[in-house]
Tab-separated table of N, CA, C and O in Angstrom:
chain	number	residue	atom	x	y	z
D	5	MET	N	110.120	-147.441	-25.054
D	5	MET	CA	111.003	-146.305	-24.955
D	5	MET	C	110.805	-145.395	-26.170
D	5	MET	O	110.774	-145.850	-27.291
D	6	LYS	N	110.660	-144.083	-25.915
D	6	LYS	CA	110.388	-143.149	-27.000
D	6	LYS	C	111.658	-142.513	-27.548
D	6	LYS	O	112.012	-142.712	-28.681
D	7	GLU	N	112.334	-141.708	-26.733
D	7	GLU	CA	113.516	-141.027	-27.244
D	7	GLU	C	114.568	-140.934	-26.156
D	7	GLU	O	114.283	-141.028	-24.970
D	8	LYS	N	115.812	-140.712	-26.587
D	8	LYS	CA	116.938	-140.615	-25.674
D	8	LYS	C	117.614	-139.272	-25.924
D	8	LYS	O	117.846	-138.901	-27.071
D	9	ARG	N	117.895	-138.521	-24.839
D	9	ARG	CA	118.547	-137.217	-24.958
D	9	ARG	C	119.725	-137.143	-24.008
D	9	ARG	O	119.776	-137.857	-23.013
D	10	GLU	N	120.635	-136.249	-24.326
D	10	GLU	CA	121.770	-136.009	-23.441
D	10	GLU	C	121.796	-134.538	-23.063
D	10	GLU	O	121.531	-133.667	-23.894
D	11	LEU	N	122.094	-134.257	-21.795
D	11	LEU	CA	122.216	-132.904	-21.281
D	11	LEU	C	123.455	-132.826	-20.395
D	11	LEU	O	123.867	-133.832	-19.831
D	12	ILE	N	123.998	-131.648	-20.266
D	12	ILE	CA	125.038	-131.409	-19.273
D	12	ILE	C	124.387	-130.601	-18.174
D	12	ILE	O	123.841	-129.522	-18.418
D	13	CYS	N	124.406	-131.125	-16.971
D	13	CYS	CA	123.764	-130.476	-15.837
D	13	CYS	C	124.542	-129.223	-15.449
D	13	CYS	O	125.770	-129.255	-15.348
D	14	ILE	N	123.825	-128.123	-15.219
D	14	ILE	CA	124.459	-126.869	-14.816
D	14	ILE	C	124.045	-126.469	-13.403
D	14	ILE	O	124.231	-125.323	-13.000
D	15	SER	N	123.517	-127.406	-12.631
D	15	SER	CA	123.081	-127.101	-11.272
D	15	SER	C	124.226	-126.929	-10.294
D	15	SER	O	124.087	-126.246	-9.294
D	16	CYS	N	125.351	-127.553	-10.558
D	16	CYS	CA	126.514	-127.425	-9.680
D	16	CYS	C	127.782	-127.492	-10.536
D	16	CYS	O	127.710	-127.781	-11.733
D	17	PRO	N	128.945	-127.259	-9.973
D	17	PRO	CA	130.183	-127.251	-10.756
D	17	PRO	C	130.612	-128.601	-11.351
D	17	PRO	O	131.506	-128.643	-12.177
D	18	MET	N	129.971	-129.696	-10.968
D	18	MET	CA	130.367	-131.023	-11.461
D	18	MET	C	130.160	-131.162	-12.975
D	18	MET	O	130.936	-131.831	-13.641
D	19	GLY	N	129.104	-130.568	-13.522
D	19	GLY	CA	128.842	-130.651	-14.964
D	19	GLY	C	128.590	-132.071	-15.431
D	19	GLY	O	129.148	-132.505	-16.449
D	20	CYS	N	127.758	-132.792	-14.715
D	20	CYS	CA	127.474	-134.196	-15.049
D	20	CYS	C	126.835	-134.321	-16.440
D	20	CYS	O	126.009	-133.513	-16.831
D	21	HIS	N	127.238	-135.361	-17.158
D	21	HIS	CA	126.645	-135.680	-18.458
D	21	HIS	C	125.458	-136.595	-18.194
D	21	HIS	O	125.630	-137.746	-17.813
D	22	LEU	N	124.261	-136.048	-18.370
D	22	LEU	CA	123.042	-136.788	-18.082
D	22	LEU	C	122.509	-137.448	-19.343
D	22	LEU	O	122.576	-136.880	-20.426
D	23	GLU	N	121.985	-138.628	-19.169
D	23	GLU	CA	121.317	-139.332	-20.259
D	23	GLU	C	119.870	-139.531	-19.839
D	23	GLU	O	119.600	-140.057	-18.764
D	24	ILE	N	118.957	-139.056	-20.671
D	24	ILE	CA	117.542	-139.101	-20.348
D	24	ILE	C	116.818	-139.959	-21.374
D	24	ILE	O	116.939	-139.724	-22.569
D	25	GLU	N	116.087	-140.926	-20.873
D	25	GLU	CA	115.262	-141.767	-21.737
D	25	GLU	C	113.803	-141.517	-21.384
D	25	GLU	O	113.426	-141.586	-20.216
D	26	GLU	N	112.990	-141.184	-22.382
D	26	GLU	CA	111.561	-141.049	-22.146
D	26	GLU	C	110.946	-142.426	-22.266
D	26	GLU	O	111.081	-143.109	-23.286
D	27	LEU	N	110.276	-142.853	-21.211
D	27	LEU	CA	109.656	-144.174	-21.181
D	27	LEU	C	108.270	-144.123	-21.810
D	27	LEU	O	107.689	-143.053	-21.999
D	28	ASP	N	107.735	-145.278	-22.137
D	28	ASP	CA	106.424	-145.367	-22.785
D	28	ASP	C	105.306	-144.776	-21.940
D	28	ASP	O	104.315	-144.284	-22.463
D	29	ASN	N	105.466	-144.786	-20.613
D	29	ASN	CA	104.412	-144.261	-19.731
D	29	ASN	C	104.520	-142.745	-19.527
D	29	ASN	O	103.802	-142.169	-18.725
D	30	GLY	N	105.440	-142.072	-20.247
D	30	GLY	CA	105.574	-140.621	-20.155
D	30	GLY	C	106.549	-140.148	-19.091
D	30	GLY	O	106.809	-138.957	-18.972
D	31	GLU	N	107.080	-141.075	-18.312
D	31	GLU	CA	108.065	-140.713	-17.294
D	31	GLU	C	109.454	-140.724	-17.912
D	31	GLU	O	109.642	-141.126	-19.057
D	32	TYR	N	110.439	-140.276	-17.127
D	32	TYR	CA	111.813	-140.204	-17.617
D	32	TYR	C	112.736	-141.033	-16.742
D	32	TYR	O	112.604	-141.052	-15.523
D	33	LYS	N	113.683	-141.693	-17.387
D	33	LYS	CA	114.751	-142.399	-16.686
D	33	LYS	C	116.001	-141.556	-16.880
D	33	LYS	O	116.457	-141.345	-18.016
D	34	ILE	N	116.561	-141.063	-15.774
D	34	ILE	CA	117.704	-140.152	-15.830
D	34	ILE	C	118.903	-140.834	-15.192
D	34	ILE	O	118.831	-141.303	-14.057
D	35	THR	N	120.009	-140.883	-15.942
D	35	THR	CA	121.238	-141.480	-15.421
D	35	THR	C	122.404	-140.530	-15.668
D	35	THR	O	122.320	-139.624	-16.490
D	36	GLY	N	123.491	-140.758	-14.941
D	36	GLY	CA	124.704	-139.962	-15.121
D	36	GLY	C	124.877	-138.873	-14.084
D	36	GLY	O	125.930	-138.240	-14.008
D	37	ASN	N	123.851	-138.644	-13.273
D	37	ASN	CA	123.946	-137.602	-12.259
D	37	ASN	C	124.723	-138.097	-11.046
D	37	ASN	O	124.654	-139.263	-10.689
D	38	GLN	N	125.488	-137.181	-10.436
D	38	GLN	CA	126.224	-137.538	-9.231
D	38	GLN	C	125.581	-136.966	-7.974
D	38	GLN	O	126.052	-137.216	-6.872
D	39	CYS	N	124.526	-136.159	-8.149
D	39	CYS	CA	123.786	-135.643	-6.998
D	39	CYS	C	122.306	-135.547	-7.373
D	39	CYS	O	121.943	-135.663	-8.545
D	40	LYS	N	121.466	-135.307	-6.378
D	40	LYS	CA	120.011	-135.239	-6.612
D	40	LYS	C	119.620	-134.068	-7.499
D	40	LYS	O	118.609	-134.116	-8.191
D	41	ARG	N	120.427	-133.009	-7.492
D	41	ARG	CA	120.093	-131.833	-8.289
D	41	ARG	C	120.073	-132.146	-9.781
D	41	ARG	O	119.359	-131.500	-10.547
D	42	GLY	N	120.828	-133.134	-10.218
D	42	GLY	CA	120.855	-133.520	-11.627
D	42	GLY	C	119.515	-134.037	-12.103
D	42	GLY	O	119.062	-133.722	-13.211
D	43	ILE	N	118.849	-134.819	-11.265
D	43	ILE	CA	117.532	-135.352	-11.617
D	43	ILE	C	116.524	-134.214	-11.709
D	43	ILE	O	115.755	-134.120	-12.671
D	44	ILE	N	116.550	-133.317	-10.731
D	44	ILE	CA	115.625	-132.171	-10.722
D	44	ILE	C	115.874	-131.284	-11.933
D	44	ILE	O	114.939	-130.854	-12.614
D	45	TYR	N	117.152	-131.008	-12.232
D	45	TYR	CA	117.509	-130.175	-13.380
D	45	TYR	C	116.983	-130.792	-14.676
D	45	TYR	O	116.372	-130.111	-15.495
D	46	ALA	N	117.218	-132.077	-14.878
D	46	ALA	CA	116.808	-132.741	-16.119
D	46	ALA	C	115.289	-132.721	-16.286
D	46	ALA	O	114.782	-132.418	-17.370
D	47	GLN	N	114.557	-133.017	-15.208
D	47	GLN	CA	113.099	-133.010	-15.295
D	47	GLN	C	112.584	-131.620	-15.640
D	47	GLN	O	111.709	-131.465	-16.492
D	48	LYS	N	113.134	-130.600	-14.987
D	48	LYS	CA	112.699	-129.227	-15.251
D	48	LYS	C	113.076	-128.793	-16.662
D	48	LYS	O	112.309	-128.130	-17.351
D	49	GLU	N	114.263	-129.170	-17.108
D	49	GLU	CA	114.733	-128.790	-18.442
D	49	GLU	C	113.864	-129.414	-19.538
D	49	GLU	O	113.654	-128.806	-20.583
D	50	LEU	N	113.329	-130.579	-19.286
D	50	LEU	CA	112.491	-131.258	-20.279
D	50	LEU	C	111.041	-130.773	-20.260
D	50	LEU	O	110.370	-130.797	-21.283
D	51	THR	N	110.572	-130.324	-19.104
D	51	THR	CA	109.161	-129.948	-19.003
D	51	THR	C	108.933	-128.439	-19.039
D	51	THR	O	107.980	-127.972	-19.657
D	52	ASN	N	109.795	-127.654	-18.362
D	52	ASN	CA	109.616	-126.203	-18.298
D	52	ASN	C	110.974	-125.539	-18.067
D	52	ASN	O	111.277	-125.129	-16.947
D	53	PRO	N	111.793	-125.408	-19.098
D	53	PRO	CA	113.128	-124.837	-18.908
D	53	PRO	C	113.064	-123.355	-18.534
D	53	PRO	O	112.284	-122.598	-19.112
D	54	THR	N	113.862	-122.977	-17.545
D	54	THR	CA	113.923	-121.591	-17.097
D	54	THR	C	115.379	-121.160	-16.952
D	54	THR	O	116.265	-122.005	-16.841
D	55	ARG	N	115.593	-119.853	-16.950
D	55	ARG	CA	116.941	-119.304	-16.796
D	55	ARG	C	116.885	-117.994	-16.016
D	55	ARG	O	115.940	-117.223	-16.161
D	56	VAL	N	117.926	-117.739	-15.218
D	56	VAL	CA	118.146	-116.417	-14.655
D	56	VAL	C	118.792	-115.606	-15.771
D	56	VAL	O	119.690	-116.097	-16.468
D	57	LEU	N	118.332	-114.372	-15.962
D	57	LEU	CA	118.783	-113.550	-17.084
D	57	LEU	C	119.699	-112.427	-16.593
D	57	LEU	O	119.231	-111.478	-15.984
D	58	PRO	N	121.009	-112.527	-16.837
D	58	PRO	CA	121.924	-111.433	-16.510
D	58	PRO	C	122.159	-110.564	-17.744
D	58	PRO	O	122.335	-111.080	-18.845
D	59	THR	N	122.156	-109.242	-17.572
D	59	THR	CA	122.375	-108.335	-18.691
D	59	THR	C	122.757	-106.964	-18.144
D	59	THR	O	123.155	-106.861	-16.979
D	60	THR	N	122.613	-105.925	-18.945
D	60	THR	CA	122.894	-104.565	-18.492
D	60	THR	C	121.806	-103.624	-18.993
D	60	THR	O	121.103	-103.937	-19.949
D	61	VAL	N	121.692	-102.471	-18.319
D	61	VAL	CA	120.800	-101.399	-18.767
D	61	VAL	C	121.593	-100.099	-18.794
D	61	VAL	O	122.642	-99.979	-18.159
D	62	LYS	N	121.079	-99.116	-19.522
D	62	LYS	CA	121.707	-97.796	-19.559
D	62	LYS	C	121.524	-97.124	-18.199
D	62	LYS	O	120.503	-97.307	-17.540
D	63	ILE	N	122.536	-96.323	-17.811
D	63	ILE	CA	122.436	-95.554	-16.576
D	63	ILE	C	122.935	-94.138	-16.823
D	63	ILE	O	123.959	-93.937	-17.474
D	64	LYS	N	122.172	-93.155	-16.329
D	64	LYS	CA	122.553	-91.745	-16.454
D	64	LYS	C	123.262	-91.301	-15.182
D	64	LYS	O	122.919	-91.745	-14.088
D	65	ASN	N	124.225	-90.408	-15.333
D	65	ASN	CA	124.938	-89.774	-14.222
D	65	ASN	C	125.744	-90.741	-13.365
D	65	ASN	O	126.009	-90.460	-12.206
D	66	GLY	N	126.113	-91.876	-13.924
D	66	GLY	CA	126.959	-92.825	-13.203
D	66	GLY	C	128.364	-92.801	-13.769
D	66	GLY	O	128.600	-92.249	-14.849
D	67	PRO	N	129.331	-93.403	-13.060
D	67	PRO	CA	130.699	-93.454	-13.570
D	67	PRO	C	130.850	-94.361	-14.798
D	67	PRO	O	131.806	-94.244	-15.551
D	68	LEU	N	129.918	-95.270	-14.989
D	68	LEU	CA	129.898	-96.148	-16.162
D	68	LEU	C	128.624	-95.874	-16.949
D	68	LEU	O	127.670	-95.302	-16.428
D	69	ARG	N	128.593	-96.311	-18.193
D	69	ARG	CA	127.402	-96.102	-19.035
D	69	ARG	C	126.356	-97.200	-18.889
D	69	ARG	O	125.211	-97.016	-19.276
D	70	ARG	N	126.778	-98.371	-18.389
D	70	ARG	CA	125.868	-99.508	-18.271
D	70	ARG	C	125.875	-100.010	-16.825
D	70	ARG	O	126.906	-100.036	-16.162
D	71	LEU	N	124.718	-100.435	-16.359
D	71	LEU	CA	124.544	-101.003	-15.029
D	71	LEU	C	124.233	-102.486	-15.171
D	71	LEU	O	123.292	-102.858	-15.874
D	72	PRO	N	125.016	-103.353	-14.524
D	72	PRO	CA	124.683	-104.782	-14.590
D	72	PRO	C	123.408	-105.077	-13.796
D	72	PRO	O	123.219	-104.572	-12.689
D	73	VAL	N	122.536	-105.874	-14.395
D	73	VAL	CA	121.273	-106.271	-13.775
D	73	VAL	C	121.068	-107.764	-14.011
D	73	VAL	O	121.746	-108.368	-14.836
D	74	ARG	N	120.121	-108.330	-13.266
D	74	ARG	CA	119.754	-109.734	-13.459
D	74	ARG	C	118.346	-109.936	-12.942
D	74	ARG	O	117.833	-109.122	-12.169
D	75	THR	N	117.725	-111.009	-13.360
D	75	THR	CA	116.422	-111.352	-12.797
D	75	THR	C	116.670	-111.969	-11.423
D	75	THR	O	117.678	-112.651	-11.214
D	76	ASN	N	115.768	-111.722	-10.483
D	76	ASN	CA	115.952	-112.270	-9.136
D	76	ASN	C	115.381	-113.675	-8.998
D	76	ASN	O	115.235	-114.192	-7.906
D	77	GLY	N	115.089	-114.277	-10.123
D	77	GLY	CA	114.618	-115.651	-10.193
D	77	GLY	C	114.658	-116.089	-11.654
D	77	GLY	O	114.980	-115.294	-12.534
D	78	ALA	N	114.358	-117.330	-11.881
D	78	ALA	CA	114.401	-117.859	-13.247
D	78	ALA	C	113.093	-117.556	-13.976
D	78	ALA	O	112.017	-117.672	-13.399
D	79	ILE	N	113.216	-117.156	-15.237
D	79	ILE	CA	112.050	-116.915	-16.088
D	79	ILE	C	112.008	-118.007	-17.160
D	79	ILE	O	113.036	-118.609	-17.468
D	80	PRO	N	110.839	-118.247	-17.735
D	80	PRO	CA	110.761	-119.265	-18.794
D	80	PRO	C	111.730	-118.951	-19.934
D	80	PRO	O	111.833	-117.810	-20.384
D	81	LYS	N	112.441	-119.963	-20.369
D	81	LYS	CA	113.443	-119.807	-21.426
D	81	LYS	C	112.846	-119.204	-22.696
D	81	LYS	O	113.485	-118.396	-23.369
D	82	GLY	N	111.618	-119.532	-23.003
D	82	GLY	CA	110.947	-119.023	-24.194
D	82	GLY	C	110.607	-117.541	-24.126
D	82	GLY	O	110.243	-116.944	-25.124
D	83	LYS	N	110.720	-116.929	-22.948
D	83	LYS	CA	110.401	-115.512	-22.789
D	83	LYS	C	111.647	-114.629	-22.704
D	83	LYS	O	111.523	-113.421	-22.499
D	84	ILE	N	112.820	-115.197	-22.865
D	84	ILE	CA	114.051	-114.421	-22.710
D	84	ILE	C	114.154	-113.291	-23.725
D	84	ILE	O	114.473	-112.153	-23.367
D	85	PHE	N	113.883	-113.551	-24.991
D	85	PHE	CA	114.001	-112.492	-26.002
D	85	PHE	C	112.962	-111.393	-25.775
D	85	PHE	O	113.253	-110.209	-25.940
D	86	GLU	N	111.773	-111.773	-25.370
D	86	GLU	CA	110.725	-110.800	-25.072
D	86	GLU	C	111.124	-109.943	-23.857
D	86	GLU	O	110.924	-108.730	-23.845
D	87	ALA	N	111.721	-110.581	-22.862
D	87	ALA	CA	112.208	-109.845	-21.686
D	87	ALA	C	113.323	-108.881	-22.077
D	87	ALA	O	113.367	-107.741	-21.606
D	88	MET	N	114.217	-109.321	-22.955
D	88	MET	CA	115.309	-108.452	-23.401
D	88	MET	C	114.789	-107.241	-24.166
D	88	MET	O	115.366	-106.153	-24.067
D	89	ASP	N	113.714	-107.398	-24.929
D	89	ASP	CA	113.112	-106.259	-25.623
D	89	ASP	C	112.697	-105.182	-24.627
D	89	ASP	O	112.877	-103.994	-24.871
D	90	ILE	N	112.142	-105.592	-23.495
D	90	ILE	CA	111.735	-104.647	-22.451
D	90	ILE	C	112.961	-104.049	-21.759
D	90	ILE	O	113.072	-102.829	-21.596
D	91	ILE	N	113.899	-104.889	-21.367
D	91	ILE	CA	115.087	-104.444	-20.633
D	91	ILE	C	115.925	-103.482	-21.468
D	91	ILE	O	116.480	-102.506	-20.947
D	92	ASN	N	116.031	-103.717	-22.764
D	92	ASN	CA	116.836	-102.856	-23.634
D	92	ASN	C	116.288	-101.430	-23.731
D	92	ASN	O	117.008	-100.516	-24.136
D	93	LYS	N	115.033	-101.221	-23.372
D	93	LYS	CA	114.429	-99.887	-23.417
D	93	LYS	C	114.569	-99.138	-22.090
D	93	LYS	O	114.195	-97.973	-21.997
D	94	VAL	N	115.085	-99.812	-21.068
D	94	VAL	CA	115.169	-99.228	-19.730
D	94	VAL	C	116.416	-98.363	-19.588
D	94	VAL	O	117.495	-98.724	-20.054
D	95	GLU	N	116.248	-97.203	-18.929
D	95	GLU	CA	117.374	-96.356	-18.555
D	95	GLU	C	117.116	-95.893	-17.123
D	95	GLU	O	116.036	-95.388	-16.820
D	96	VAL	N	118.080	-96.106	-16.248
D	96	VAL	CA	117.957	-95.694	-14.851
D	96	VAL	C	118.888	-94.524	-14.584
D	96	VAL	O	119.730	-94.191	-15.425
D	97	GLU	N	118.746	-93.917	-13.417
D	97	GLU	CA	119.586	-92.786	-13.066
D	97	GLU	C	120.312	-93.084	-11.758
D	97	GLU	O	119.716	-93.578	-10.805
D	98	ALA	N	121.603	-92.772	-11.738
D	98	ALA	CA	122.408	-92.954	-10.523
D	98	ALA	C	121.995	-91.898	-9.506
D	98	ALA	O	121.554	-90.820	-9.896
D	99	PRO	N	122.108	-92.172	-8.229
D	99	PRO	CA	122.666	-93.369	-7.604
D	99	PRO	C	121.646	-94.518	-7.569
D	99	PRO	O	120.441	-94.289	-7.535
D	100	ILE	N	122.175	-95.727	-7.579
D	100	ILE	CA	121.336	-96.923	-7.474
D	100	ILE	C	122.099	-97.945	-6.647
D	100	ILE	O	123.323	-98.025	-6.721
D	101	LYS	N	121.384	-98.690	-5.829
D	101	LYS	CA	122.016	-99.679	-4.945
D	101	LYS	C	121.780	-101.095	-5.464
D	101	LYS	O	120.751	-101.373	-6.073
D	102	MET	N	122.743	-101.962	-5.181
D	102	MET	CA	122.596	-103.365	-5.539
D	102	MET	C	121.307	-103.898	-4.914
D	102	MET	O	121.036	-103.655	-3.740
D	103	GLY	N	120.512	-104.573	-5.711
D	103	GLY	CA	119.257	-105.141	-5.240
D	103	GLY	C	118.049	-104.279	-5.536
D	103	GLY	O	116.914	-104.743	-5.415
D	104	ASP	N	118.270	-103.006	-5.929
D	104	ASP	CA	117.138	-102.152	-6.299
D	104	ASP	C	116.411	-102.744	-7.502
D	104	ASP	O	117.049	-103.239	-8.437
D	105	VAL	N	115.090	-102.660	-7.487
D	105	VAL	CA	114.284	-103.173	-8.596
D	105	VAL	C	114.353	-102.198	-9.762
D	105	VAL	O	114.098	-101.014	-9.618
D	106	VAL	N	114.750	-102.707	-10.923
D	106	VAL	CA	114.854	-101.918	-12.150
D	106	VAL	C	113.597	-102.106	-12.994
D	106	VAL	O	113.064	-101.157	-13.561
D	107	VAL	N	113.109	-103.324	-13.094
D	107	VAL	CA	111.838	-103.645	-13.765
D	107	VAL	C	111.086	-104.610	-12.848
D	107	VAL	O	111.586	-105.700	-12.563
D	108	ALA	N	109.907	-104.209	-12.411
D	108	ALA	CA	109.116	-105.059	-11.528
D	108	ALA	C	108.262	-106.021	-12.348
D	108	ALA	O	107.727	-105.656	-13.395
D	109	ASN	N	108.171	-107.246	-11.878
D	109	ASN	CA	107.261	-108.256	-12.434
D	109	ASN	C	107.339	-108.339	-13.959
D	109	ASN	O	106.333	-108.236	-14.661
D	110	ILE	N	108.532	-108.585	-14.468
D	110	ILE	CA	108.727	-108.608	-15.926
D	110	ILE	C	107.861	-109.687	-16.568
D	110	ILE	O	107.824	-110.832	-16.113
D	111	LEU	N	107.123	-109.290	-17.575
D	111	LEU	CA	106.235	-110.173	-18.349
D	111	LEU	C	105.232	-110.931	-17.469
D	111	LEU	O	104.868	-112.066	-17.771
D	112	ASN	N	104.840	-110.324	-16.362
D	112	ASN	CA	103.888	-110.934	-15.421
D	112	ASN	C	104.345	-112.305	-14.932
D	112	ASN	O	103.522	-113.200	-14.725
D	113	THR	N	105.656	-112.469	-14.760
D	113	THR	CA	106.207	-113.734	-14.279
D	113	THR	C	106.337	-113.767	-12.761
D	113	THR	O	106.620	-114.814	-12.191
D	114	GLY	N	106.175	-112.593	-12.124
D	114	GLY	CA	106.413	-112.509	-10.683
D	114	GLY	C	107.879	-112.308	-10.360
D	114	GLY	O	108.272	-112.273	-9.199
D	115	ILE	N	108.705	-112.178	-11.379
D	115	ILE	CA	110.150	-112.018	-11.233
D	115	ILE	C	110.527	-110.578	-11.556
D	115	ILE	O	110.038	-110.004	-12.524
D	116	ASP	N	111.399	-110.000	-10.721
D	116	ASP	CA	111.875	-108.636	-10.938
D	116	ASP	C	113.264	-108.647	-11.557
D	116	ASP	O	114.043	-109.583	-11.356
D	117	VAL	N	113.582	-107.579	-12.276
D	117	VAL	CA	114.941	-107.336	-12.752
D	117	VAL	C	115.561	-106.390	-11.729
D	117	VAL	O	114.995	-105.329	-11.443
D	118	ILE	N	116.703	-106.793	-11.150
D	118	ILE	CA	117.327	-106.016	-10.083
D	118	ILE	C	118.752	-105.607	-10.449
D	118	ILE	O	119.398	-106.258	-11.270
D	119	ALA	N	119.229	-104.545	-9.819
D	119	ALA	CA	120.605	-104.083	-10.016
D	119	ALA	C	121.563	-105.089	-9.393
D	119	ALA	O	121.352	-105.561	-8.283
D	120	SER	N	122.641	-105.404	-10.114
D	120	SER	CA	123.637	-106.359	-9.629
D	120	SER	C	124.814	-105.678	-8.942
D	120	SER	O	125.708	-106.351	-8.448
D	121	ARG	N	124.837	-104.339	-8.935
D	121	ARG	CA	125.889	-103.612	-8.238
D	121	ARG	C	125.380	-102.233	-7.862
D	121	ARG	O	124.410	-101.741	-8.434
D	122	THR	N	126.056	-101.632	-6.918
D	122	THR	CA	125.759	-100.268	-6.513
D	122	THR	C	126.524	-99.331	-7.438
D	122	THR	O	127.676	-99.602	-7.779
D	123	MET	N	125.870	-98.257	-7.834
D	123	MET	CA	126.553	-97.265	-8.665
D	123	MET	C	126.192	-95.871	-8.139
D	123	MET	O	125.030	-95.488	-8.116
D	124	GLU	N	127.212	-95.155	-7.698
D	124	GLU	CA	127.034	-93.815	-7.159
D	124	GLU	C	126.906	-92.813	-8.299
D	124	GLU	O	127.291	-93.079	-9.434
D	125	LYS	N	126.412	-91.620	-7.948
D	125	LYS	CA	126.325	-90.534	-8.907
D	125	LYS	C	127.715	-89.983	-9.141
D	125	LYS	O	128.512	-89.877	-8.221
D	126	ARG	N	128.034	-89.650	-10.396
D	126	ARG	CA	129.388	-89.115	-10.662
D	126	ARG	C	129.454	-87.644	-10.410
D	126	ARG	O	128.563	-86.909	-10.268
């Protein structure tokens, strides 16, 4: 046995406390999960952690100054700050509909940044 880690699963509302042991053969023993998603979450978190990125961008001619956006899929956790550098430079113009692509294929991940709400022109 190499190392033991603890994680809280965020795949569902249960918030299971997972205990992960790395075995000598490079595999993982995962306990504490109450559903199958806990095992998948723990394996992914240990090998290639990813996150959906919710944030906002500037919008011109809208009733609000910021438009909520999010990635339409999970991006590598290590690329979040680099993605935010790009997103922080974006400014869109109203009207815009929920689901419209704001940034296509961010960081060549195949994931788009999309509008999370519709915003009409003021």
